[in-house]
Amino acid sequence: MELLESLVCVDKNLPVPVYLQVANDVICAIRKGILKPGAALPGSRVLAQSLNLHRKTVVSAYDELYAQSWVDVLPRKGIFVAKNLPNVSPRALVATPPRTGFSQETLYEVDDTRVICQDMFVAPPEGNLVFNNGSPDTRIAPLELMIREYRRLASHKFNTKYLAYGPEQGSENLRTELAKFFSETRGLHVSPDNIIITKGVQMALYLIAQVLLNKGDTVIVGDPGYSMANEVFTQAGAVIAPVPVDEFGINLNAVEVLCKKQTIRMLFVIPHHHQPTTVTLCSERRMRLLELAKTYKFAIVEDDYDYDFHYSSSPILPLASADDYGSVIYVGSFCKTIASGLRIGFMIAPQNLIKQATRLRRLIDRQGEQLLEEAMANLLKNGDIGRHLKKANKLYQERRDVLCRLLQEKLGGQVAFTIPNGGFAVWMEYKNGVDRLVVTQKAAEMGLTIGSGCEHYHDPLVRHNFVRLGFASMNVEELEEAVDILARAVKKAEVVSG
Amino acid sequence: MELLESLVCVDKNLPVPVYLQVANDVICAIRKGILKPGAALPGSRVLAQSLNLHRKTVVSAYDELYAQSWVDVLPRKGIFVAKNLPNVSPRALVATPPRTGFSQETLYEVDDTRVICQDMFVAPPEGNLVFNNGSPDTRIAPLELMIREYRRLASHKFNTKYLAYGPEQGSENLRTELAKFFSETRGLHVSPDNIIITKGVQMALYLIAQVLLNKGDTVIVGDPGYSMANEVFTQAGAVIAPVPVDEFGINLNAVEVLCKKQTIRMLFVIPHHHQPTTVTLCSERRMRLLELAKTYKFAIVEDDYDYDFHYSSSPILPLASADDYGSVIYVGSFCKTIASGLRIGFMIAPQNLIKQATRLRRLIDRQGEQLLEEAMANLLKNGDIGRHLKKANKLYQERRDVLCRLLQEKLGGQVAFTIPNGGFAVWMEYKNGVDRLVVTQKAAEMGLTIGSGCEHYHDPLVRHNFVRLGFASMNVEELEEAVDILARAVKKAEVVSG
């Protein structure tokens, strides 16, 4: 029975009792057909010796095997692999190496095209500088504040309820604080019942798409636009109808033309710092858009993720704050206020839609992180969020100014851009036929990662020379170094193109 | 212009600058048509006086309104609501009370039957004792350990990356630790690439259903069974095919009959402590089920949420650990190990399915809580989870024994149940025609909440007298009090029925 010893491998540091490790390894061997029904097993003393274990341990292992009826114990004969096991066709170890027989392909069919995403997360090389798509600086995230709130919550026995199941719609405290926050900062007056807490804007968009869209429905989006939103709508079976975006936002004449010739189910708009071009939808277009939605009865999804980040001018009040007809669904998040990785967002809508979204939320993941939500509620209530936003805005404004100055100084003639009045990124065009992809590649070779890989245009084949430079996550020194590299990369690209 | 003063309400404690509050209130009034285009606004000195503000504040407010082109400034004439605004039809304040015009019904159509859930979260009355559906005791949740890990993570600048965007599939550290954990505790040998971290079992089931099921596909489930799983499959368009459950688990003869007469896409099984009846699927049936899946090429979804909670006997190795064909999808969670409210679970499958599930995860909420996942990884690595599981098992076994003893003593003749060999609940039947609903109602009147409201049977109209009593979340004293109330409630119910 050398075989058996070779199949059993024990690690005393594991949380599992050793006797159970032995029993489990034996069971694996039986199931793989390595130990056949009726095969004799070594006596406990022998096995204990060869495995260098206490005999009692092996006895318990055999008891376990007997209890689970994997072995027969014949008085004065010994222990044998049970005869009455279903006969599993044994396969050679080569086909399924020991300690893993798990197949890497399903036996049943899986449609590899069922879910399509243009790009997935890729970590930039360690130590690289990064012009991301527009993310906050995680180094200033008020993590200590969050942990302080966690501690406070944990210190009250009463709060253990936040560790149990809770409301699918999200923390009532947080929804109450948000209702205040929106009323104070956005002239948006809703009740907590109009709010559902989500995992960032992403989940809000997913819930909306799955609840409202049917196969073949038309959704109007700006082009260039936010590819992750388009993917969510497409996944729900919708057809994307792109309309142009100019310096005042999406072109509403194009929208009206579409409305006149077909039924529009939904329009997606980013009114502050349109992704990717960073333009703001002007007041006049906002009011006209509301009129169009009222006339043609489509839903406006207003993604106002950037409302709280303004430098030159103040933000314009949301469409939702002037919507008395129930046309607007208002979504946003705190992922940029705290950190992209702390997924907490919201969706505001009339109650008949909130009700459906809440049910779907239950089916998807039952509920959000109550502790995180309660912590956010406290941070909003005691003003920490407001204070942090003030600090962050000051810092990011400085970084925006530094980047724009550096781009002017070092790349003056070779690039064109408009200074964004808020947000986290600059939308820049390369001039003189410099190829953005070549620049990106050259920069990468010098330790600067550019771009999130996001496809900004609806038609991925469209030829353009724009790039989105997120400035918020780099400090002044890093920005200077990054622009230096960028300038050198552009020079090299010119050589290539010229 | 008394009107204006009445419309502007300032709160100096808000995070928003006062001048902006004034400006926003004026904008609201314009948009609501209360202030008509061309209407004259009071001079800054007058308004400042009547609002009891510094004049500079009102001047900034007017500057803001001018910058946003809501007002015209006519030299030596004064300030007027801008003429060139689109004409919004004004409505009386009675129709839309000030500070909220948000509609509670959408203008566009919403299908109220798009998402169906039999029940949603309802908080039990404060101070009530609760026989829940089977939840852990949040009072013993190792929250301090979690917070310790958060602190540790927060103390390293390097870890700020966990606050940024991360891998949709979940923390690589956690997936690596889980691969070890499964190998050690379950004889399940997979690579981290076979694992995706989810928000509890719920999200794993949702991902599976949305990726694999098409309209009209058949999914076999045990009856009685887990209604939330059935709802996820139904939402994905599948048809539920219920099969009976006996003391050894789901009836495989019934399964085979179904396989012979139609195409089966998926089978959902809870091998340990079937929800709700708490029975364990025996080894023989497990191996036969694998054979059936191989023959008829359906996917087995193995929900092993209870594997780590065993009292009398050891758990039986998962189906997944003996699956060499890629038939089994293994799902579970740590929601019962740490706390129901800390949503962290996993799905294990061949890589072609994991790939699709990961893409869908990105569309749903982009990623999980990296900090939570990293904390879990550390707790697994340093053995805290293993130690906590040992403690919890000891405690819950004691509570199970206490409940079963009390039920025997105080309700001996009136109820019937089998002592579960693990898990969090007892499946009990009322005898002598006592109506479970009457008992539940009587108990509620005496301060004991029974049941989660879960519909256990596929046919909600089926007449049964079973109830699921979760014992893990109550300590010994609470269990004694709860059973006392239950006994009295049963007596009252007997009077009603007899």
PDB file of N, CA, C and O in Angstrom, chain B residues 202-230:
ATOM      1  N   GLN B 202     -25.904  35.103  -3.504  1.00  0.00           N
ATOM      2  CA  GLN B 202     -26.941  35.717  -4.335  1.00  0.00           C
ATOM      3  C   GLN B 202     -26.378  36.198  -5.677  1.00  0.00           C
ATOM      4  O   GLN B 202     -26.904  35.858  -6.734  1.00  0.00           O
ATOM      5  N   MET B 203     -25.280  36.947  -5.637  1.00  0.00           N
ATOM      6  CA  MET B 203     -24.735  37.463  -6.889  1.00  0.00           C
ATOM      7  C   MET B 203     -24.167  36.339  -7.751  1.00  0.00           C
ATOM      8  O   MET B 203     -24.265  36.374  -8.987  1.00  0.00           O
ATOM      9  N   ALA B 204     -23.611  35.314  -7.111  1.00  0.00           N
ATOM     10  CA  ALA B 204     -23.100  34.175  -7.884  1.00  0.00           C
ATOM     11  C   ALA B 204     -24.245  33.553  -8.677  1.00  0.00           C
ATOM     12  O   ALA B 204     -24.123  33.299  -9.878  1.00  0.00           O
ATOM     13  N   LEU B 205     -25.387  33.346  -8.017  1.00  0.00           N
ATOM     14  CA  LEU B 205     -26.544  32.749  -8.697  1.00  0.00           C
ATOM     15  C   LEU B 205     -27.035  33.662  -9.822  1.00  0.00           C
ATOM     16  O   LEU B 205     -27.381  33.204 -10.909  1.00  0.00           O
ATOM     17  N   TYR B 206     -27.024  34.979  -9.552  1.00  0.00           N
ATOM     18  CA  TYR B 206     -27.492  35.921 -10.572  1.00  0.00           C
ATOM     19  C   TYR B 206     -26.598  35.866 -11.807  1.00  0.00           C
ATOM     20  O   TYR B 206     -27.087  35.800 -12.938  1.00  0.00           O
ATOM     21  N   LEU B 207     -25.283  35.868 -11.588  1.00  0.00           N
ATOM     22  CA  LEU B 207     -24.343  35.816 -12.712  1.00  0.00           C
ATOM     23  C   LEU B 207     -24.552  34.541 -13.522  1.00  0.00           C
ATOM     24  O   LEU B 207     -24.631  34.567 -14.749  1.00  0.00           O
ATOM     25  N   ILE B 208     -24.661  33.414 -12.818  1.00  0.00           N
ATOM     26  CA  ILE B 208     -24.843  32.127 -13.500  1.00  0.00           C
ATOM     27  C   ILE B 208     -26.115  32.148 -14.338  1.00  0.00           C
ATOM     28  O   ILE B 208     -26.112  31.801 -15.525  1.00  0.00           O
ATOM     29  N   ALA B 209     -27.209  32.602 -13.726  1.00  0.00           N
ATOM     30  CA  ALA B 209     -28.498  32.600 -14.415  1.00  0.00           C
ATOM     31  C   ALA B 209     -28.451  33.488 -15.658  1.00  0.00           C
ATOM     32  O   ALA B 209     -28.880  33.093 -16.742  1.00  0.00           O
ATOM     33  N   GLN B 210     -27.873  34.680 -15.519  1.00  0.00           N
ATOM     34  CA  GLN B 210     -27.875  35.623 -16.633  1.00  0.00           C
ATOM     35  C   GLN B 210     -26.942  35.189 -17.757  1.00  0.00           C
ATOM     36  O   GLN B 210     -27.194  35.488 -18.923  1.00  0.00           O
ATOM     37  N   VAL B 211     -25.886  34.478 -17.417  1.00  0.00           N
ATOM     38  CA  VAL B 211     -24.925  34.056 -18.439  1.00  0.00           C
ATOM     39  C   VAL B 211     -25.382  32.772 -19.135  1.00  0.00           C
ATOM     40  O   VAL B 211     -25.223  32.621 -20.333  1.00  0.00           O
ATOM     41  N   LEU B 212     -26.003  31.860 -18.379  1.00  0.00           N
ATOM     42  CA  LEU B 212     -26.291  30.531 -18.933  1.00  0.00           C
ATOM     43  C   LEU B 212     -27.724  30.325 -19.408  1.00  0.00           C
ATOM     44  O   LEU B 212     -27.970  29.524 -20.302  1.00  0.00           O
ATOM     45  N   LEU B 213     -28.687  31.029 -18.811  1.00  0.00           N
ATOM     46  CA  LEU B 213     -30.084  30.683 -19.094  1.00  0.00           C
ATOM     47  C   LEU B 213     -30.672  31.509 -20.227  1.00  0.00           C
ATOM     48  O   LEU B 213     -30.456  32.714 -20.312  1.00  0.00           O
ATOM     49  N   ASN B 214     -31.404  30.842 -21.094  1.00  0.00           N
ATOM     50  CA  ASN B 214     -32.183  31.521 -22.129  1.00  0.00           C
ATOM     51  C   ASN B 214     -33.658  31.321 -21.829  1.00  0.00           C
ATOM     52  O   ASN B 214     -34.037  30.400 -21.087  1.00  0.00           O
ATOM     53  N   LYS B 215     -34.486  32.161 -22.435  1.00  0.00           N
ATOM     54  CA  LYS B 215     -35.925  32.064 -22.219  1.00  0.00           C
ATOM     55  C   LYS B 215     -36.395  30.640 -22.519  1.00  0.00           C
ATOM     56  O   LYS B 215     -36.046  30.072 -23.552  1.00  0.00           O
ATOM     57  N   GLY B 216     -37.118  30.045 -21.571  1.00  0.00           N
ATOM     58  CA  GLY B 216     -37.681  28.724 -21.793  1.00  0.00           C
ATOM     59  C   GLY B 216     -36.799  27.574 -21.345  1.00  0.00           C
ATOM     60  O   GLY B 216     -37.245  26.423 -21.315  1.00  0.00           O
ATOM     61  N   ASP B 217     -35.553  27.847 -20.984  1.00  0.00           N
ATOM     62  CA  ASP B 217     -34.684  26.783 -20.472  1.00  0.00           C
ATOM     63  C   ASP B 217     -35.275  26.186 -19.195  1.00  0.00           C
ATOM     64  O   ASP B 217     -35.941  26.884 -18.427  1.00  0.00           O
ATOM     65  N   THR B 218     -35.009  24.897 -18.977  1.00  0.00           N
ATOM     66  CA  THR B 218     -35.530  24.234 -17.787  1.00  0.00           C
ATOM     67  C   THR B 218     -34.450  24.114 -16.715  1.00  0.00           C
ATOM     68  O   THR B 218     -33.323  23.703 -16.996  1.00  0.00           O
ATOM     69  N   VAL B 219     -34.803  24.495 -15.494  1.00  0.00           N
ATOM     70  CA  VAL B 219     -33.908  24.363 -14.349  1.00  0.00           C
ATOM     71  C   VAL B 219     -34.581  23.483 -13.302  1.00  0.00           C
ATOM     72  O   VAL B 219     -35.696  23.768 -12.863  1.00  0.00           O
ATOM     73  N   ILE B 220     -33.907  22.391 -12.927  1.00  0.00           N
ATOM     74  CA  ILE B 220     -34.439  21.497 -11.902  1.00  0.00           C
ATOM     75  C   ILE B 220     -34.036  22.004 -10.526  1.00  0.00           C
ATOM     76  O   ILE B 220     -32.876  22.348 -10.298  1.00  0.00           O
ATOM     77  N   VAL B 221     -35.022  22.070  -9.625  1.00  0.00           N
ATOM     78  CA  VAL B 221     -34.744  22.473  -8.238  1.00  0.00           C
ATOM     79  C   VAL B 221     -35.482  21.530  -7.289  1.00  0.00           C
ATOM     80  O   VAL B 221     -36.472  20.904  -7.678  1.00  0.00           O
ATOM     81  N   GLY B 222     -35.000  21.430  -6.057  1.00  0.00           N
ATOM     82  CA  GLY B 222     -35.693  20.650  -5.042  1.00  0.00           C
ATOM     83  C   GLY B 222     -36.948  21.389  -4.594  1.00  0.00           C
ATOM     84  O   GLY B 222     -36.986  22.618  -4.594  1.00  0.00           O
ATOM     85  N   ASP B 223     -37.987  20.620  -4.211  1.00  0.00           N
ATOM     86  CA  ASP B 223     -39.223  21.225  -3.731  1.00  0.00           C
ATOM     87  C   ASP B 223     -39.664  20.483  -2.468  1.00  0.00           C
ATOM     88  O   ASP B 223     -39.901  19.281  -2.544  1.00  0.00           O
ATOM     89  N   PRO B 224     -39.746  21.120  -1.290  1.00  0.00           N
ATOM     90  CA  PRO B 224     -39.517  22.547  -1.064  1.00  0.00           C
ATOM     91  C   PRO B 224     -38.060  22.928  -1.326  1.00  0.00           C
ATOM     92  O   PRO B 224     -37.175  22.084  -1.297  1.00  0.00           O
ATOM     93  N   GLY B 225     -37.854  24.223  -1.596  1.00  0.00           N
ATOM     94  CA  GLY B 225     -36.509  24.679  -1.942  1.00  0.00           C
ATOM     95  C   GLY B 225     -36.266  26.131  -1.585  1.00  0.00           C
ATOM     96  O   GLY B 225     -37.018  26.725  -0.815  1.00  0.00           O
ATOM     97  N   TYR B 226     -35.218  26.666  -2.208  1.00  0.00           N
ATOM     98  CA  TYR B 226     -34.743  28.009  -1.867  1.00  0.00           C
ATOM     99  C   TYR B 226     -35.373  29.018  -2.824  1.00  0.00           C
ATOM    100  O   TYR B 226     -34.971  29.131  -3.988  1.00  0.00           O
ATOM    101  N   SER B 227     -36.362  29.762  -2.336  1.00  0.00           N
ATOM    102  CA  SER B 227     -37.171  30.594  -3.235  1.00  0.00           C
ATOM    103  C   SER B 227     -36.341  31.684  -3.911  1.00  0.00           C
ATOM    104  O   SER B 227     -36.584  32.023  -5.064  1.00  0.00           O
ATOM    105  N   MET B 228     -35.314  32.209  -3.223  1.00  0.00           N
ATOM    106  CA  MET B 228     -34.562  33.300  -3.849  1.00  0.00           C
ATOM    107  C   MET B 228     -33.768  32.814  -5.056  1.00  0.00           C
ATOM    108  O   MET B 228     -33.544  33.551  -6.011  1.00  0.00           O
ATOM    109  N   ALA B 229     -33.349  31.544  -5.025  1.00  0.00           N
ATOM    110  CA  ALA B 229     -32.673  30.978  -6.204  1.00  0.00           C
ATOM    111  C   ALA B 229     -33.687  30.827  -7.331  1.00  0.00           C
ATOM    112  O   ALA B 229     -33.436  31.234  -8.465  1.00  0.00           O
ATOM    113  N   ASN B 230     -34.848  30.282  -6.980  1.00  0.00           N
ATOM    114  CA  ASN B 230     -35.878  30.091  -8.009  1.00  0.00           C
ATOM    115  C   ASN B 230     -36.244  31.410  -8.675  1.00  0.00           C
ATOM    116  O   ASN B 230     -36.447  31.473  -9.886  1.00  0.00           O
TER     117      ASN B 230
END
